[in-house]
mmCIF file of C-alpha atoms in Angstrom:
data_model
loop_
_atom_site.group_PDB
_atom_site.id
_atom_site.type_symbol
_atom_site.label_atom_id
_atom_site.label_comp_id
_atom_site.label_asym_id
_atom_site.label_seq_id
_atom_site.Cartn_x
_atom_site.Cartn_y
_atom_site.Cartn_z
ATOM 1 C CA UNK A 29 21.527 25.714 3.570
ATOM 2 C CA UNK A 30 21.386 23.748 6.815
ATOM 3 C CA UNK A 31 17.779 24.864 7.334
ATOM 4 C CA UNK A 32 16.836 23.815 3.815
ATOM 5 C CA UNK A 33 18.527 20.410 4.212
ATOM 6 C CA UNK A 34 16.662 19.857 7.506
ATOM 7 C CA UNK A 35 13.334 20.729 5.891
ATOM 8 C CA UNK A 36 14.030 18.522 2.877
ATOM 9 C CA UNK A 37 14.904 15.571 5.107
ATOM 10 C CA UNK A 38 11.852 16.188 7.287
ATOM 11 C CA UNK A 39 9.543 16.136 4.290
ATOM 12 C CA UNK A 40 11.218 13.058 2.866
ATOM 13 C CA UNK A 41 10.370 11.285 6.127
ATOM 14 C CA UNK A 42 6.835 12.720 6.313
ATOM 15 C CA UNK A 43 5.980 11.635 2.765
ATOM 16 C CA UNK A 44 7.373 8.191 3.574
ATOM 17 C CA UNK A 45 5.246 7.951 6.728
ATOM 18 C CA UNK A 46 2.102 8.953 4.826
ATOM 19 C CA UNK A 47 2.694 6.393 2.077
ATOM 20 C CA UNK A 48 3.559 3.678 4.584
ATOM 21 C CA UNK A 49 0.442 4.547 6.591
ATOM 22 C CA UNK A 50 -1.651 4.235 3.445
ATOM 23 C CA UNK A 51 -0.094 0.870 2.586
ATOM 24 C CA UNK A 52 -0.821 -0.499 6.065
ATOM 25 C CA UNK A 53 -4.357 0.862 6.363
ATOM 26 C CA UNK A 54 -5.691 0.510 2.842
ATOM 27 C CA UNK A 55 -3.743 -2.719 2.451
ATOM 28 C CA UNK A 56 -6.275 -4.745 4.412
ATOM 29 C CA UNK A 57 -9.337 -3.620 2.456
ATOM 30 C CA UNK A 58 -7.494 -4.031 -0.857
ATOM 31 C CA UNK A 59 -6.485 -7.496 0.311
ATOM 32 C CA UNK A 60 -10.015 -8.361 1.409
ATOM 33 C CA UNK A 61 -11.354 -7.237 -1.959
ATOM 34 C CA UNK A 62 -8.735 -9.194 -3.891
ATOM 35 C CA UNK A 63 -9.626 -12.341 -1.943
ATOM 36 C CA UNK A 64 -13.411 -11.834 -2.005
ATOM 37 C CA UNK A 65 -14.159 -14.800 -4.338
ATOM 38 C CA UNK A 66 -12.255 -17.115 -1.991
ATOM 39 C CA UNK A 67 -13.581 -15.660 1.265
ATOM 40 C CA UNK A 68 -17.287 -15.440 0.474
ATOM 41 C CA UNK A 69 -19.508 -17.785 -1.537
ATOM 42 C CA UNK A 70 -22.930 -16.193 -1.118
ATOM 43 C CA UNK A 71 -24.440 -12.766 -0.525
ATOM 44 C CA UNK A 72 -24.536 -13.099 3.250
ATOM 45 C CA UNK A 73 -20.837 -13.925 3.414
ATOM 46 C CA UNK A 74 -19.983 -11.131 0.983
ATOM 47 C CA UNK A 75 -21.951 -8.715 3.137
ATOM 48 C CA UNK A 76 -19.874 -9.813 6.138
ATOM 49 C CA UNK A 77 -16.670 -9.007 4.216
ATOM 50 C CA UNK A 78 -18.061 -5.657 3.054
ATOM 51 C CA UNK A 79 -19.257 -4.761 6.552
ATOM 52 C CA UNK A 80 -15.818 -5.495 7.998
ATOM 53 C CA UNK A 81 -14.182 -2.851 5.798
ATOM 54 C CA UNK A 82 -17.061 -0.438 5.161
ATOM 55 C CA UNK A 83 -16.366 1.930 8.091
ATOM 56 C CA UNK A 84 -12.677 2.275 7.179
ATOM 57 C CA UNK A 85 -11.904 2.067 3.474
ATOM 58 C CA UNK A 86 -12.659 5.655 2.404
ATOM 59 C CA UNK A 87 -10.812 7.069 5.416
ATOM 60 C CA UNK A 88 -7.843 4.863 4.579
ATOM 61 C CA UNK A 89 -7.576 6.396 1.114
ATOM 62 C CA UNK A 90 -7.250 9.852 2.665
ATOM 63 C CA UNK A 91 -3.683 8.818 3.509
ATOM 64 C CA UNK A 92 -2.940 8.312 -0.194
ATOM 65 C CA UNK A 93 -4.432 11.666 -1.130
ATOM 66 C CA UNK A 94 -2.493 13.372 1.660
ATOM 67 C CA UNK A 95 0.728 11.642 0.652
ATOM 68 C CA UNK A 96 0.264 12.705 -2.973
ATOM 69 C CA UNK A 97 -0.511 16.278 -1.932
ATOM 70 C CA UNK A 98 2.562 16.363 0.325
ATOM 71 C CA UNK A 99 4.730 15.062 -2.518
ATOM 72 C CA UNK A 100 3.303 17.717 -4.866
ATOM 73 C CA UNK A 101 3.930 20.572 -2.446
ATOM 74 C CA UNK A 102 7.304 19.470 -1.052
ATOM 75 C CA UNK A 103 8.884 17.863 -4.125
ATOM 76 C CA UNK A 104 6.997 19.181 -7.176
ATOM 77 C CA UNK A 105 9.607 18.059 -9.724
ATOM 78 C CA UNK A 106 9.387 14.448 -8.536
ATOM 79 C CA UNK A 107 5.584 14.632 -8.536
ATOM 80 C CA UNK A 108 5.536 15.959 -12.099
ATOM 81 C CA UNK A 109 7.925 13.281 -13.350
ATOM 82 C CA UNK A 110 6.084 10.366 -11.738
ATOM 83 C CA UNK A 111 2.559 11.464 -12.596
ATOM 84 C CA UNK A 112 3.414 12.323 -16.186
ATOM 85 C CA UNK A 113 5.767 9.411 -16.855
ATOM 86 C CA UNK A 114 3.540 6.798 -15.220
ATOM 87 C CA UNK A 115 0.371 8.377 -16.575
ATOM 88 C CA UNK A 116 -1.239 5.308 -18.179
ATOM 89 C CA UNK A 117 -0.455 3.035 -15.220
ATOM 90 C CA UNK A 118 -1.788 5.606 -12.750
ATOM 91 C CA UNK A 119 -4.955 6.065 -14.814
ATOM 92 C CA UNK A 120 -5.505 2.299 -14.627
ATOM 93 C CA UNK A 121 -5.137 2.512 -10.850
ATOM 94 C CA UNK A 122 -7.485 5.501 -10.677
ATOM 95 C CA UNK A 123 -10.223 3.824 -12.714
ATOM 96 C CA UNK A 124 -9.806 0.640 -10.672
ATOM 97 C CA UNK A 125 -10.237 2.591 -7.428
ATOM 98 C CA UNK A 126 -13.300 4.389 -8.820
ATOM 99 C CA UNK A 127 -14.993 1.138 -9.867
ATOM 100 C CA UNK A 128 -14.006 -0.418 -6.549
ATOM 101 C CA UNK A 129 -15.622 2.398 -4.604
ATOM 102 C CA UNK A 130 -18.916 2.443 -6.495
ATOM 103 C CA UNK A 131 -19.133 -1.346 -6.732
ATOM 104 C CA UNK A 132 -19.748 -1.678 -2.985
ATOM 105 C CA UNK A 133 -22.667 0.743 -3.135
ATOM 106 C CA UNK A 134 -24.125 -0.811 -6.283
ATOM 107 C CA UNK A 135 -23.712 -4.304 -4.852
ATOM 108 C CA UNK A 136 -25.889 -3.317 -1.917
ATOM 109 C CA UNK A 137 -28.694 -1.761 -3.971
ATOM 110 C CA UNK A 138 -28.534 -3.541 -7.355
ATOM 111 C CA UNK A 139 -29.406 -7.077 -6.296
ATOM 112 C CA UNK A 140 -29.889 -8.381 -9.860
ATOM 113 C CA UNK A 141 -26.270 -7.653 -10.829
ATOM 114 C CA UNK A 142 -24.477 -8.444 -7.608
ATOM 115 C CA UNK A 143 -22.182 -10.892 -9.391
ATOM 116 C CA UNK A 144 -20.999 -8.089 -11.703
ATOM 117 C CA UNK A 145 -20.355 -5.694 -8.824
ATOM 118 C CA UNK A 146 -18.545 -8.357 -6.804
ATOM 119 C CA UNK A 147 -16.226 -8.945 -9.774
ATOM 120 C CA UNK A 148 -15.699 -5.196 -10.185
ATOM 121 C CA UNK A 149 -14.789 -4.909 -6.523
ATOM 122 C CA UNK A 150 -12.281 -7.764 -6.802
ATOM 123 C CA UNK A 151 -10.615 -6.439 -9.973
ATOM 124 C CA UNK A 152 -10.661 -2.896 -8.574
ATOM 125 C CA UNK A 153 -8.812 -4.165 -5.506
ATOM 126 C CA UNK A 154 -6.387 -6.535 -7.220
ATOM 127 C CA UNK A 155 -5.118 -4.167 -9.921
ATOM 128 C CA UNK A 156 -3.940 -1.365 -7.581
ATOM 129 C CA UNK A 157 -2.463 -3.941 -5.198
ATOM 130 C CA UNK A 158 -0.141 -5.087 -7.984
ATOM 131 C CA UNK A 159 0.504 -1.791 -9.782
ATOM 132 C CA UNK A 160 1.437 0.169 -6.660
ATOM 133 C CA UNK A 161 4.385 -2.159 -6.155
ATOM 134 C CA UNK A 162 5.324 -2.071 -9.841
ATOM 135 C CA UNK A 163 5.401 1.727 -9.755
ATOM 136 C CA UNK A 164 7.485 1.719 -6.584
ATOM 137 C CA UNK A 165 9.887 -0.807 -8.095
ATOM 138 C CA UNK A 166 10.443 1.472 -11.093
ATOM 139 C CA UNK A 167 11.113 4.462 -8.866
ATOM 140 C CA UNK A 168 13.652 2.447 -6.857
ATOM 141 C CA UNK A 169 15.546 0.701 -9.659
ATOM 142 C CA UNK A 170 15.469 3.689 -11.988
ATOM 143 C CA UNK A 171 13.682 4.891 -15.110
ATOM 144 C CA UNK A 172 15.018 6.680 -18.208
ATOM 145 C CA UNK A 173 15.102 10.409 -17.486
ATOM 146 C CA UNK A 174 16.217 13.420 -19.505
ATOM 147 C CA UNK A 175 18.224 16.303 -18.052
ATOM 148 C CA UNK A 176 14.916 18.184 -17.789
ATOM 149 C CA UNK A 177 13.661 15.480 -15.364
ATOM 150 C CA UNK A 178 11.205 14.217 -17.981
ATOM 151 C CA UNK A 179 10.464 10.502 -18.283
ATOM 152 C CA UNK A 180 11.666 9.283 -21.684
ATOM 153 C CA UNK A 181 10.331 5.722 -21.638
ATOM 154 C CA UNK A 182 6.881 4.304 -22.328
ATOM 155 C CA UNK A 183 4.335 2.073 -20.610
ATOM 156 C CA UNK A 184 6.241 -1.100 -21.425
ATOM 157 C CA UNK A 185 9.414 0.395 -19.924
ATOM 158 C CA UNK A 186 7.680 0.018 -16.569
ATOM 159 C CA UNK A 187 7.143 -3.730 -17.024
ATOM 160 C CA UNK A 188 10.696 -4.875 -16.296
ATOM 161 C CA UNK A 189 11.752 -7.817 -14.097
ATOM 162 C CA UNK A 190 12.692 -5.829 -10.974
ATOM 163 C CA UNK A 191 9.500 -3.711 -10.788
ATOM 164 C CA UNK A 192 7.389 -6.801 -11.458
ATOM 165 C CA UNK A 193 9.146 -8.629 -8.605
ATOM 166 C CA UNK A 194 8.412 -5.708 -6.270
ATOM 167 C CA UNK A 195 4.827 -5.651 -7.537
ATOM 168 C CA UNK A 196 4.364 -9.316 -6.625
ATOM 169 C CA UNK A 197 5.909 -8.683 -3.197
ATOM 170 C CA UNK A 198 3.534 -5.780 -2.608
ATOM 171 C CA UNK A 199 0.572 -7.877 -3.726
ATOM 172 C CA UNK A 200 1.474 -10.718 -1.364
ATOM 173 C CA UNK A 201 1.829 -8.246 1.533
ATOM 174 C CA UNK A 202 -1.597 -6.801 0.702
ATOM 175 C CA UNK A 203 -3.118 -10.292 0.651
ATOM 176 C CA UNK A 204 -1.545 -10.983 4.051
ATOM 177 C CA UNK A 205 -3.100 -7.792 5.411
ATOM 178 C CA UNK A 206 -6.469 -8.718 3.986
ATOM 179 C CA UNK A 207 -6.596 -12.300 5.209
ATOM 180 C CA UNK A 208 -5.441 -11.481 8.759
ATOM 181 C CA UNK A 209 -7.887 -8.567 9.002
ATOM 182 C CA UNK A 210 -10.859 -10.630 7.828
ATOM 183 C CA UNK A 211 -9.906 -13.448 10.201
ATOM 184 C CA UNK A 212 -9.782 -10.871 13.001
ATOM 185 C CA UNK A 213 -13.076 -9.151 12.148
ATOM 186 C CA UNK A 214 -15.317 -12.092 11.257
ATOM 187 C CA UNK A 215 -16.377 -15.424 12.683
ATOM 188 C CA UNK A 216 -17.970 -18.613 11.402
ATOM 189 C CA UNK A 217 -17.492 -19.746 7.816
ATOM 190 C CA UNK A 218 -15.867 -16.551 6.556
ATOM 191 C CA UNK A 219 -13.252 -16.630 9.304
ATOM 192 C CA UNK A 220 -12.564 -20.314 8.636
ATOM 193 C CA UNK A 221 -11.982 -19.601 4.951
ATOM 194 C CA UNK A 222 -9.618 -16.775 5.864
ATOM 195 C CA UNK A 223 -7.661 -19.043 8.173
ATOM 196 C CA UNK A 224 -7.517 -21.721 5.472
ATOM 197 C CA UNK A 225 -6.116 -19.173 3.012
ATOM 198 C CA UNK A 226 -3.572 -17.810 5.474
ATOM 199 C CA UNK A 227 -1.037 -20.645 5.184
ATOM 200 C CA UNK A 228 -0.721 -20.355 1.405
ATOM 201 C CA UNK A 229 -0.469 -16.559 1.498
ATOM 202 C CA UNK A 230 2.092 -16.764 4.316
ATOM 203 C CA UNK A 231 4.302 -18.969 2.121
ATOM 204 C CA UNK A 232 3.633 -16.816 -0.946
ATOM 205 C CA UNK A 233 4.949 -13.781 0.900
ATOM 206 C CA UNK A 234 8.319 -15.311 1.776
ATOM 207 C CA UNK A 235 8.674 -16.640 -1.779
ATOM 208 C CA UNK A 236 8.098 -13.171 -3.251
ATOM 209 C CA UNK A 237 10.396 -11.654 -0.614
ATOM 210 C CA UNK A 238 13.190 -14.032 -1.644
ATOM 211 C CA UNK A 239 12.448 -13.302 -5.306
ATOM 212 C CA UNK A 240 12.752 -9.572 -4.636
ATOM 213 C CA UNK A 241 15.984 -10.135 -2.732
ATOM 214 C CA UNK A 242 17.424 -12.100 -5.660
ATOM 215 C CA UNK A 243 16.365 -9.321 -8.055
ATOM 216 C CA UNK A 244 18.017 -6.763 -5.777
ATOM 217 C CA UNK A 245 21.268 -8.755 -5.780
ATOM 218 C CA UNK A 246 21.188 -8.717 -9.577
ATOM 219 C CA UNK A 247 20.011 -5.167 -10.278
ATOM 220 C CA UNK A 248 20.905 -3.149 -7.151
ATOM 221 C CA UNK A 249 23.687 -4.925 -5.197
ATOM 222 C CA UNK A 250 25.001 -1.614 -3.840
ATOM 223 C CA UNK A 251 21.806 -1.153 -1.795
ATOM 224 C CA UNK A 252 22.621 -4.211 0.330
ATOM 225 C CA UNK A 253 25.533 -2.451 2.034
ATOM 226 C CA UNK A 254 23.248 -0.332 4.226
ATOM 227 C CA UNK A 255 22.823 -1.578 7.823
ATOM 228 C CA UNK A 256 19.335 -0.039 7.885
ATOM 229 C CA UNK A 257 18.298 -2.264 4.994
ATOM 230 C CA UNK A 258 19.299 -5.384 6.930
ATOM 231 C CA UNK A 259 17.718 -4.091 10.157
ATOM 232 C CA UNK A 260 14.427 -3.449 8.354
ATOM 233 C CA UNK A 261 14.644 -6.850 6.655
ATOM 234 C CA UNK A 262 15.110 -8.472 10.067
ATOM 235 C CA UNK A 263 11.930 -6.740 11.264
ATOM 236 C CA UNK A 264 10.065 -8.134 8.252
ATOM 237 C CA UNK A 265 11.253 -11.706 8.799
ATOM 238 C CA UNK A 266 10.605 -11.708 12.557
ATOM 239 C CA UNK A 267 7.131 -10.220 12.051
ATOM 240 C CA UNK A 268 6.450 -12.837 9.346
ATOM 241 C CA UNK A 269 7.350 -15.665 11.747
ATOM 242 C CA UNK A 270 5.303 -14.185 14.590
ATOM 243 C CA UNK A 271 2.330 -13.674 12.280
ATOM 244 C CA UNK A 272 2.151 -17.436 11.732
ATOM 245 C CA UNK A 273 2.599 -18.159 15.434
ATOM 246 C CA UNK A 274 -0.165 -15.777 16.529
ATOM 247 C CA UNK A 275 -2.523 -17.078 13.843
ATOM 248 C CA UNK A 276 -1.954 -20.656 14.959
ATOM 249 C CA UNK A 277 -2.771 -19.563 18.511
ATOM 250 C CA UNK A 278 -5.968 -17.831 17.441
ATOM 251 C CA UNK A 279 -4.648 -14.384 18.442
ATOM 252 C CA UNK A 280 -5.748 -12.646 15.276
ATOM 253 C CA UNK A 281 -5.394 -9.117 16.581
ATOM 254 C CA UNK A 282 -1.689 -9.726 17.155
ATOM 255 C CA UNK A 283 -1.458 -11.551 13.835
ATOM 256 C CA UNK A 284 -2.862 -8.513 12.034
ATOM 257 C CA UNK A 285 -0.455 -6.332 13.995
ATOM 258 C CA UNK A 286 2.483 -8.427 12.767
ATOM 259 C CA UNK A 287 1.205 -8.216 9.193
ATOM 260 C CA UNK A 288 1.118 -4.439 9.570
ATOM 261 C CA UNK A 289 4.644 -4.502 10.985
ATOM 262 C CA UNK A 290 5.735 -6.430 7.881
ATOM 263 C CA UNK A 291 4.506 -3.533 5.760
ATOM 264 C CA UNK A 292 6.298 -1.027 7.987
ATOM 265 C CA UNK A 293 9.513 -3.038 7.662
ATOM 266 C CA UNK A 294 9.170 -3.161 3.872
ATOM 267 C CA UNK A 295 8.846 0.610 3.766
ATOM 268 C CA UNK A 296 11.892 0.839 6.023
ATOM 269 C CA UNK A 297 13.819 -1.137 3.407
ATOM 270 C CA UNK A 298 12.574 1.214 0.691
ATOM 271 C CA UNK A 299 13.585 4.307 2.627
ATOM 272 C CA UNK A 300 17.022 2.957 3.537
ATOM 273 C CA UNK A 301 17.643 1.813 -0.028
ATOM 274 C CA UNK A 302 16.385 4.908 -1.776
ATOM 275 C CA UNK A 303 17.479 7.848 0.405
ATOM 276 C CA UNK A 304 18.007 10.645 -0.662
ATOM 277 C CA UNK A 305 16.557 9.785 -4.070
ATOM 278 C CA UNK A 306 12.954 10.300 -5.064
ATOM 279 C CA UNK A 307 13.199 8.899 -8.596
ATOM 280 C CA UNK A 308 16.368 7.206 -9.810
ATOM 281 C CA UNK A 309 17.561 7.568 -13.381
ATOM 282 C CA UNK A 310 18.895 4.620 -15.327
ATOM 283 C CA UNK A 311 22.435 4.889 -16.560
ATOM 284 C CA UNK A 312 23.518 8.242 -15.109
ATOM 285 C CA UNK A 313 23.295 9.036 -11.395
ATOM 286 C CA UNK A 314 23.628 12.762 -12.103
ATOM 287 C CA UNK A 315 20.089 12.676 -13.523
ATOM 288 C CA UNK A 316 18.563 11.241 -10.330
ATOM 289 C CA UNK A 317 15.693 13.253 -8.888
ATOM 290 C CA UNK A 318 16.558 13.696 -5.227
ATOM 291 C CA UNK A 319 15.085 15.531 -2.285
ATOM 292 C CA UNK A 320 17.773 18.163 -2.865
ATOM 293 C CA UNK A 321 17.149 19.055 -6.505
ATOM 294 C CA UNK A 322 13.378 18.503 -6.539
ATOM 295 C CA UNK A 323 12.176 20.346 -3.440
ATOM 296 C CA UNK A 324 10.258 23.560 -2.959
ATOM 297 C CA UNK A 325 11.868 26.558 -1.276
ATOM 298 C CA UNK A 326 12.487 27.168 2.405
ATOM 299 C CA UNK A 327 9.344 29.254 2.928
ATOM 300 C CA UNK A 328 7.016 26.697 1.371
ATOM 301 C CA UNK A 329 8.561 23.807 3.260
ATOM 302 C CA UNK A 330 8.482 25.741 6.539
ATOM 303 C CA UNK A 331 4.821 26.729 6.268
ATOM 304 C CA UNK A 332 3.871 23.212 5.255
ATOM 305 C CA UNK A 333 5.832 21.692 8.124
ATOM 306 C CA UNK A 334 3.875 23.803 10.586
ATOM 307 C CA UNK A 335 0.612 22.630 9.025
ATOM 308 C CA UNK A 336 1.798 19.008 9.069
ATOM 309 C CA UNK A 337 2.793 19.164 12.732
ATOM 310 C CA UNK A 338 -0.770 20.197 13.523
ATOM 311 C CA UNK A 339 -2.680 18.199 10.934
ATOM 312 C CA UNK A 340 -0.881 14.847 11.018
ATOM 313 C CA UNK A 341 -1.526 14.189 14.748
ATOM 314 C CA UNK A 342 -5.186 15.080 14.179
ATOM 315 C CA UNK A 343 -5.412 12.547 11.343
ATOM 316 C CA UNK A 344 -3.730 9.888 13.489
ATOM 317 C CA UNK A 345 -6.015 10.561 16.465
ATOM 318 C CA UNK A 346 -9.115 10.538 14.256
ATOM 319 C CA UNK A 347 -8.015 7.280 12.604
ATOM 320 C CA UNK A 348 -7.423 5.667 16.004
ATOM 321 C CA UNK A 349 -10.834 6.902 17.191
ATOM 322 C CA UNK A 350 -12.638 5.418 14.175
ATOM 323 C CA UNK A 351 -10.936 2.055 14.607
ATOM 324 C CA UNK A 352 -11.799 2.046 18.298
ATOM 325 C CA UNK A 353 -15.473 2.881 17.681
ATOM 326 C CA UNK A 354 -15.831 0.106 15.095
ATOM 327 C CA UNK A 355 -13.725 -2.468 16.913
ATOM 328 C CA UNK A 356 -15.033 -5.981 17.380
ATOM 329 C CA UNK A 357 -16.278 -8.662 15.034
ATOM 330 C CA UNK A 358 -18.824 -8.489 12.253
ATOM 331 C CA UNK A 359 -21.355 -11.147 13.187
ATOM 332 C CA UNK A 360 -22.912 -13.552 10.692
ATOM 333 C CA UNK A 361 -25.469 -16.339 11.094
ATOM 334 C CA UNK A 362 -23.098 -18.926 9.610
#
């Protein structure tokens, strides 16, 4: 039993790392896409935004695929509940990501309809940025579950105040990632627009953070007793303050680093609040899907852990290599 508990805890942490890594990495290109109409006013400026994220975006989404695969293999009951219960919302995200991916290619080649493809890219970025947080908020606060671990609600069950507050917080964090990344990677007019947008997004983030805190006090006051929650929250606030300071000093690399640390701190809050649950049930704690009652067996978890200990460092090294190769600014004539 001790071996199984160790493996379950290890995979809980690994899945969390993969999802946090996806949020940090794909967050900046989702944010850049969501802000595209405000960052770029003509084709040359849009090309600068696209070029800043082009080498990275598809590699970033590998983290989401890997996180989903790890969840499926390690905690199949939780995977089945989430992907069946949130089916319509996840299909909306999937279609948005598909249109987002193809819109960049079509924008480049289909010059007559570039306005259409720009809009598709923006909507395809904005919708997942919001719905990811809404889905996470539902998992944290709880959804109606049967004893069979089946979701018993509907699409509108997911649109409650707490998940919507978390969705807005996630969206503001994504926008912060996007605006700091674009300011770091571009120069000229596009960079100036990013810097002009930063102040409003910086304020928006703390407003949504306070809104989420108020919702937590109302709906989940018991979660605020964990020291790890407060430690992670302190990381978020300090990184938020430093992000503004580094931006004001023109040190955009450090500003983007602080924005990324904000995301890491937010995931620390999620982990500290939610552990050992994977999906909470409303009304009856005995129906919660946890890492203990939803996991695969010892053999599966052991084999997978060996693969992860080899594969995850390779992914991290490859990701670092790609970002190093494509470091530096995207130059424009403006």
